[in-house]
PDB file of C-alpha atoms in Angstrom:
ATOM      1  CA  MET T1385      29.962 -39.703  97.692  1.00 48.00           C
ATOM      2  CA  THR T1386      27.358 -42.370  98.426  1.00 52.00           C
ATOM      3  CA  THR T1387      24.893 -43.328  95.746  1.00 53.00           C
ATOM      4  CA  ILE T1388      21.676 -45.047  96.577  1.00 61.00           C
ATOM      5  CA  TRP T1389      20.533 -47.549  94.028  1.00 64.00           C
ATOM      6  CA  LEU T1390      16.979 -47.634  95.495  1.00 58.00           C
ATOM      7  CA  SER T1391      15.589 -45.355  98.157  1.00 59.00           C
ATOM      8  CA  THR T1392      14.438 -46.787 101.474  1.00 61.00           C
ATOM      9  CA  GLU T1393      10.897 -45.658 100.654  1.00 66.00           C
ATOM     10  CA  THR T1394      10.940 -47.557  97.344  1.00 60.00           C
ATOM     11  CA  ILE T1395      12.261 -50.698  99.012  1.00 55.00           C
ATOM     12  CA  GLU T1396       9.559 -50.509 101.696  1.00 56.00           C
ATOM     13  CA  GLU T1397       6.854 -49.947  99.077  1.00 55.00           C
ATOM     14  CA  ILE T1398       7.969 -52.932  97.001  1.00 50.00           C
ATOM     15  CA  SER T1399       8.384 -55.089 100.090  1.00 48.00           C
ATOM     16  CA  SER T1400       4.852 -54.328 101.233  1.00 47.00           C
ATOM     17  CA  GLU T1401       3.520 -55.146  97.734  1.00 43.00           C
ATOM     18  CA  SER T1402       5.339 -58.474  97.739  1.00 40.00           C
ATOM     19  CA  SER T1403       4.154 -59.396 101.199  1.00 42.00           C
ATOM     20  CA  SER T1404       0.596 -58.504 100.234  1.00 42.00           C
ATOM     21  CA  LEU T1405       0.757 -60.823  97.220  1.00 49.00           C
ATOM     22  CA  GLY T1406       2.154 -63.585  99.431  1.00 79.00           C
ATOM     23  CA  ARG T1407      -0.761 -63.272 101.819  1.00 91.00           C
ATOM     24  CA  TYR T1408      -3.039 -65.641  99.911  1.00 92.00           C
ATOM     25  CA  LEU T1409      -3.219 -69.427 100.158  1.00 91.00           C
ATOM     26  CA  ASN T1410      -4.552 -71.616  97.392  1.00 90.00           C
ATOM     27  CA  PRO T1411      -4.784 -75.343  98.195  1.00 93.00           C
ATOM     28  CA  SER T1412      -3.984 -76.213  94.561  1.00 89.00           C
ATOM     29  CA  LYS T1413      -0.534 -74.612  95.039  1.00 88.00           C
ATOM     30  CA  LEU T1414       0.247 -76.492  98.262  1.00 88.00           C
ATOM     31  CA  GLU T1415       3.238 -78.728  98.634  1.00 86.00           C
ATOM     32  CA  GLY T1416       2.921 -81.094 101.555  1.00 86.00           C
ATOM     33  CA  GLU T1417       0.807 -80.181 104.566  1.00 93.00           C
ATOM     34  CA  LYS T1418      -0.208 -76.741 105.865  1.00 96.00           C
ATOM     35  CA  ARG T1419      -1.379 -76.111 109.440  1.00 97.00           C
ATOM     36  CA  LEU T1420      -3.810 -73.191 109.727  1.00 98.00           C
ATOM     37  CA  ARG T1421      -6.221 -71.536 112.156  1.00 97.00           C
ATOM     38  CA  PHE T1422      -9.308 -69.596 111.018  1.00 97.00           C
ATOM     39  CA  PHE T1423     -10.009 -66.134 112.475  1.00 97.00           C
ATOM     40  CA  GLY T1424     -12.940 -63.766 112.023  1.00 95.00           C
ATOM     41  CA  GLU T1425     -15.763 -64.458 109.601  1.00 94.00           C
ATOM     42  CA  GLY T1426     -15.774 -66.649 106.531  1.00 95.00           C
ATOM     43  CA  ILE T1427     -17.360 -65.714 103.239  1.00 96.00           C
ATOM     44  CA  THR T1428     -18.691 -67.749 100.356  1.00 95.00           C
ATOM     45  CA  GLY T1429     -19.759 -67.045  96.831  1.00 95.00           C
ATOM     46  CA  PHE T1430     -18.956 -67.809  93.216  1.00 96.00           C
ATOM     47  CA  SER T1431     -15.777 -67.065  91.298  1.00 95.00           C
ATOM     48  CA  ALA T1432     -14.375 -67.168  87.798  1.00 94.00           C
ATOM     49  CA  TRP T1433     -11.116 -66.156  86.157  1.00 93.00           C
ATOM     50  CA  THR T1434     -10.831 -63.665  83.346  1.00 93.00           C
ATOM     51  CA  THR T1435      -8.800 -64.203  80.192  1.00 93.00           C
ATOM     52  CA  ASP T1436      -6.187 -61.833  81.655  1.00 92.00           C
ATOM     53  CA  LYS T1437      -5.888 -64.142  84.710  1.00 90.00           C
ATOM     54  CA  LYS T1438      -7.707 -62.015  87.267  1.00 92.00           C
ATOM     55  CA  PRO T1439     -10.303 -63.457  89.644  1.00 93.00           C
ATOM     56  CA  ILE T1440     -13.851 -62.135  89.789  1.00 94.00           C
ATOM     57  CA  ARG T1441     -16.022 -63.028  92.775  1.00 96.00           C
ATOM     58  CA  TRP T1442     -19.752 -62.666  93.411  1.00 96.00           C
ATOM     59  CA  GLU T1443     -21.648 -63.120  96.649  1.00 96.00           C
ATOM     60  CA  THR T1444     -24.522 -64.775  94.755  1.00 95.00           C
ATOM     61  CA  LYS T1445     -24.442 -66.708  91.499  1.00 95.00           C
ATOM     62  CA  PRO T1446     -24.544 -64.215  88.616  1.00 94.00           C
ATOM     63  CA  ASP T1447     -27.318 -64.447  86.033  1.00 94.00           C
ATOM     64  CA  SER T1448     -24.818 -63.803  83.257  1.00 93.00           C
ATOM     65  CA  LEU T1449     -21.041 -63.716  82.970  1.00 93.00           C
ATOM     66  CA  PRO T1450     -18.773 -61.074  81.475  1.00 93.00           C
ATOM     67  CA  ALA T1451     -17.463 -61.919  77.999  1.00 92.00           C
ATOM     68  CA  ASN T1452     -13.865 -62.128  79.220  1.00 93.00           C
ATOM     69  CA  ILE T1453     -14.321 -65.213  81.449  1.00 92.00           C
ATOM     70  CA  ALA T1454     -11.706 -67.851  80.691  1.00 91.00           C
ATOM     71  CA  PRO T1455     -12.703 -71.494  80.292  1.00 87.00           C
ATOM     72  CA  ASP T1456     -11.583 -73.929  82.978  1.00 80.00           C
ATOM     73  CA  MET T1457      -9.201 -76.828  82.305  1.00 74.00           C
ATOM     74  CA  GLY T1458     -12.105 -78.856  80.947  1.00 77.00           C
ATOM     75  CA  GLY T1459     -13.024 -76.101  78.493  1.00 80.00           C
ATOM     76  CA  LYS T1460     -16.169 -75.113  80.419  1.00 84.00           C
ATOM     77  CA  VAL T1461     -16.977 -71.437  80.999  1.00 86.00           C
ATOM     78  CA  GLY T1462     -18.742 -70.869  84.285  1.00 89.00           C
ATOM     79  CA  THR T1463     -18.412 -70.106  87.952  1.00 93.00           C
ATOM     80  CA  LYS T1464     -17.084 -72.141  90.827  1.00 93.00           C
ATOM     81  CA  ARG T1465     -18.274 -72.067  94.431  1.00 95.00           C
ATOM     82  CA  PHE T1466     -15.649 -70.763  96.874  1.00 95.00           C
ATOM     83  CA  LEU T1467     -15.124 -70.315 100.604  1.00 96.00           C
ATOM     84  CA  ALA T1468     -12.613 -67.790 101.900  1.00 97.00           C
ATOM     85  CA  GLY T1469     -11.416 -66.737 105.306  1.00 97.00           C
ATOM     86  CA  LEU T1470      -8.577 -65.225 107.239  1.00 97.00           C
ATOM     87  CA  VAL T1471      -6.201 -67.862 108.588  1.00 97.00           C
ATOM     88  CA  TYR T1472      -3.063 -67.921 110.654  1.00 97.00           C
ATOM     89  CA  ASP T1473      -0.361 -69.844 108.781  1.00 96.00           C
ATOM     90  CA  TYR T1474       1.836 -71.499 111.421  1.00 96.00           C
ATOM     91  CA  GLU T1475       4.719 -72.107 109.008  1.00 94.00           C
ATOM     92  CA  ALA T1476       4.850 -68.476 107.828  1.00 93.00           C
ATOM     93  CA  GLN T1477       3.863 -67.168 111.279  1.00 94.00           C
ATOM     94  CA  ASP T1478       1.546 -64.707 109.552  1.00 95.00           C
ATOM     95  CA  PHE T1479      -2.089 -64.146 108.666  1.00 97.00           C
ATOM     96  CA  LYS T1480      -3.216 -64.979 105.135  1.00 97.00           C
ATOM     97  CA  ILE T1481      -6.416 -65.415 103.167  1.00 97.00           C
ATOM     98  CA  LEU T1482      -7.326 -69.001 102.370  1.00 97.00           C
ATOM     99  CA  GLU T1483      -9.629 -69.531  99.405  1.00 96.00           C
ATOM    100  CA  ILE T1484     -11.058 -73.010  98.933  1.00 96.00           C
ATOM    101  CA  THR T1485     -12.717 -74.068  95.677  1.00 94.00           C
ATOM    102  CA  GLN T1486     -12.131 -77.811  96.016  1.00 94.00           C
ATOM    103  CA  ARG T1487     -15.371 -79.600  96.882  1.00 94.00           C
ATOM    104  CA  THR T1488     -13.576 -82.341  98.846  1.00 95.00           C
ATOM    105  CA  LEU T1489     -12.001 -79.749 101.163  1.00 96.00           C
ATOM    106  CA  MET T1490     -15.332 -77.963 101.615  1.00 95.00           C
ATOM    107  CA  ASP T1491     -17.098 -81.213 102.476  1.00 96.00           C
ATOM    108  CA  GLN T1492     -14.393 -82.196 104.976  1.00 96.00           C
ATOM    109  CA  LEU T1493     -14.517 -78.753 106.634  1.00 96.00           C
ATOM    110  CA  PHE T1494     -18.340 -78.870 106.794  1.00 95.00           C
ATOM    111  CA  LYS T1495     -18.116 -82.279 108.472  1.00 96.00           C
ATOM    112  CA  PHE T1496     -16.109 -80.753 111.329  1.00 96.00           C
ATOM    113  CA  ILE T1497     -18.279 -77.625 111.529  1.00 95.00           C
ATOM    114  CA  LYS T1498     -21.412 -79.807 111.900  1.00 96.00           C
ATOM    115  CA  ASP T1499     -19.730 -82.019 114.552  1.00 96.00           C
ATOM    116  CA  GLU T1500     -20.719 -80.862 118.050  1.00 95.00           C
ATOM    117  CA  ASP T1501     -17.208 -81.674 119.308  1.00 96.00           C
ATOM    118  CA  TYR T1502     -15.683 -79.193 116.833  1.00 96.00           C
ATOM    119  CA  GLY T1503     -18.202 -76.610 115.567  1.00 95.00           C
ATOM    120  CA  ASP T1504     -16.936 -73.129 114.647  1.00 95.00           C
ATOM    121  CA  PRO T1505     -13.583 -73.566 112.856  1.00 96.00           C
ATOM    122  CA  THR T1506     -12.053 -70.618 114.734  1.00 96.00           C
ATOM    123  CA  GLY T1507     -11.882 -72.978 117.738  1.00 97.00           C
ATOM    124  CA  TYR T1508      -9.354 -75.460 116.335  1.00 97.00           C
ATOM    125  CA  ASP T1509      -6.480 -75.843 113.889  1.00 98.00           C
ATOM    126  CA  ILE T1510      -6.864 -77.533 110.535  1.00 98.00           C
ATOM    127  CA  LYS T1511      -4.278 -79.302 108.415  1.00 98.00           C
ATOM    128  CA  ILE T1512      -4.691 -79.179 104.655  1.00 97.00           C
ATOM    129  CA  SER T1513      -2.639 -81.370 102.371  1.00 95.00           C
ATOM    130  CA  LYS T1514      -2.441 -82.101  98.676  1.00 94.00           C
ATOM    131  CA  SER T1515      -1.021 -85.140  96.944  1.00 91.00           C
ATOM    132  CA  GLY T1516      -0.811 -86.212  93.320  1.00 88.00           C
ATOM    133  CA  GLN T1517      -1.023 -84.094  90.187  1.00 86.00           C
ATOM    134  CA  GLY T1518      -3.523 -83.296  87.451  1.00 83.00           C
ATOM    135  CA  LYS T1519      -6.608 -85.497  87.528  1.00 82.00           C
ATOM    136  CA  ASP T1520      -4.945 -87.650  90.230  1.00 89.00           C
ATOM    137  CA  THR T1521      -4.781 -84.764  92.736  1.00 90.00           C
ATOM    138  CA  GLU T1522      -6.283 -85.492  96.138  1.00 93.00           C
ATOM    139  CA  TYR T1523      -6.921 -83.019  98.939  1.00 95.00           C
ATOM    140  CA  SER T1524      -7.331 -83.703 102.629  1.00 96.00           C
ATOM    141  CA  LEU T1525      -8.466 -81.564 105.556  1.00 97.00           C
ATOM    142  CA  LEU T1526      -8.065 -82.761 109.131  1.00 97.00           C
ATOM    143  CA  ALA T1527      -9.011 -80.902 112.296  1.00 97.00           C
ATOM    144  CA  SER T1528      -6.907 -80.928 115.451  1.00 97.00           C
ATOM    145  CA  PRO T1529      -8.680 -81.193 118.800  1.00 97.00           C
ATOM    146  CA  PRO T1530     -10.265 -77.842 119.760  1.00 97.00           C
ATOM    147  CA  LYS T1531      -8.166 -75.512 121.906  1.00 95.00           C
ATOM    148  CA  PRO T1532      -7.963 -71.769 122.510  1.00 96.00           C
ATOM    149  CA  VAL T1533      -5.503 -69.631 120.564  1.00 95.00           C
ATOM    150  CA  THR T1534      -2.355 -68.499 122.306  1.00 94.00           C
ATOM    151  CA  LYS T1535      -2.218 -65.011 123.825  1.00 96.00           C
ATOM    152  CA  GLU T1536       0.438 -64.096 121.268  1.00 95.00           C
ATOM    153  CA  MET T1537      -1.755 -65.162 118.353  1.00 96.00           C
ATOM    154  CA  ALA T1538      -4.765 -63.299 119.787  1.00 96.00           C
ATOM    155  CA  ALA T1539      -2.642 -60.148 120.188  1.00 96.00           C
ATOM    156  CA  ALA T1540      -1.331 -60.465 116.632  1.00 96.00           C
ATOM    157  CA  TYR T1541      -4.893 -60.899 115.313  1.00 97.00           C
ATOM    158  CA  ALA T1542      -5.972 -57.721 117.133  1.00 96.00           C
ATOM    159  CA  ASP T1543      -3.479 -55.810 114.946  1.00 95.00           C
ATOM    160  CA  VAL T1544      -4.576 -57.398 111.645  1.00 95.00           C
ATOM    161  CA  ARG T1545      -6.434 -55.159 109.216  1.00 94.00           C
ATOM    162  CA  CYS T1546      -8.156 -57.361 106.664  1.00 95.00           C
ATOM    163  CA  ASN T1547     -11.518 -56.754 105.022  1.00 96.00           C
ATOM    164  CA  ILE T1548     -12.284 -60.201 103.569  1.00 96.00           C
ATOM    165  CA  ARG T1549     -15.491 -58.900 101.966  1.00 96.00           C
ATOM    166  CA  ALA T1550     -13.378 -56.660  99.680  1.00 95.00           C
ATOM    167  CA  LEU T1551     -12.836 -59.802  97.564  1.00 96.00           C
ATOM    168  CA  TYR T1552     -16.377 -59.368  96.201  1.00 96.00           C
ATOM    169  CA  ASP T1553     -15.464 -55.941  94.825  1.00 93.00           C
ATOM    170  CA  GLY T1554     -12.130 -57.001  93.344  1.00 92.00           C
ATOM    171  CA  GLU T1555     -10.379 -54.850  95.938  1.00 93.00           C
ATOM    172  CA  ASP T1556      -7.349 -55.665  98.077  1.00 93.00           C
ATOM    173  CA  PRO T1557      -8.560 -57.006 101.473  1.00 95.00           C
ATOM    174  CA  TRP T1558      -5.244 -55.903 102.985  1.00 94.00           C
ATOM    175  CA  ALA T1559      -5.522 -52.273 101.869  1.00 91.00           C
ATOM    176  CA  GLU T1560      -5.692 -49.653 104.586  1.00 84.00           C
ATOM    177  CA  PRO T1561      -9.234 -48.299 104.893  1.00 74.00           C
ATOM    178  CA  THR T1562      -9.707 -44.775 103.613  1.00 70.00           C
ATOM    179  CA  ALA T1563     -11.542 -42.376 105.872  1.00 62.00           C
TER     180      ALA T1563
END
């Protein structure tokens, strides 16, 4: 008699949950350098973390904050500007959501977006790196020369189902749309 410790369905369910959680990139968690390519549209807004460690995002700056907003490392309670977009992570060979809250990274990205030789960041790869720790942390964003995506990457993107705007509602951007 064969006993099954976990059913195939349970394993697949847990695996899909784990891969969904691993589909987010936060520059503050980086080790070394990460090569990425933006796809689709980017979004921006304001974010804060709750005392139970859940992010809340708004498209526009809120007039007031919920009572459960946690203070930042400096003890200040407030919101932080963010940028988010779908990226292809070359190392993982998968699409992920990159959320940037670091002003230095935003400024460096804006520099390339405003440059007529680069423009729209879906036209070139970027490399993000982090060095140092704590108050000595430094971030860097460099753009590679513009070039089209490969046919394989374009085909993979055509199969991606990601609603980046779901972040504003606290929903899972990777969830299958309901009819």
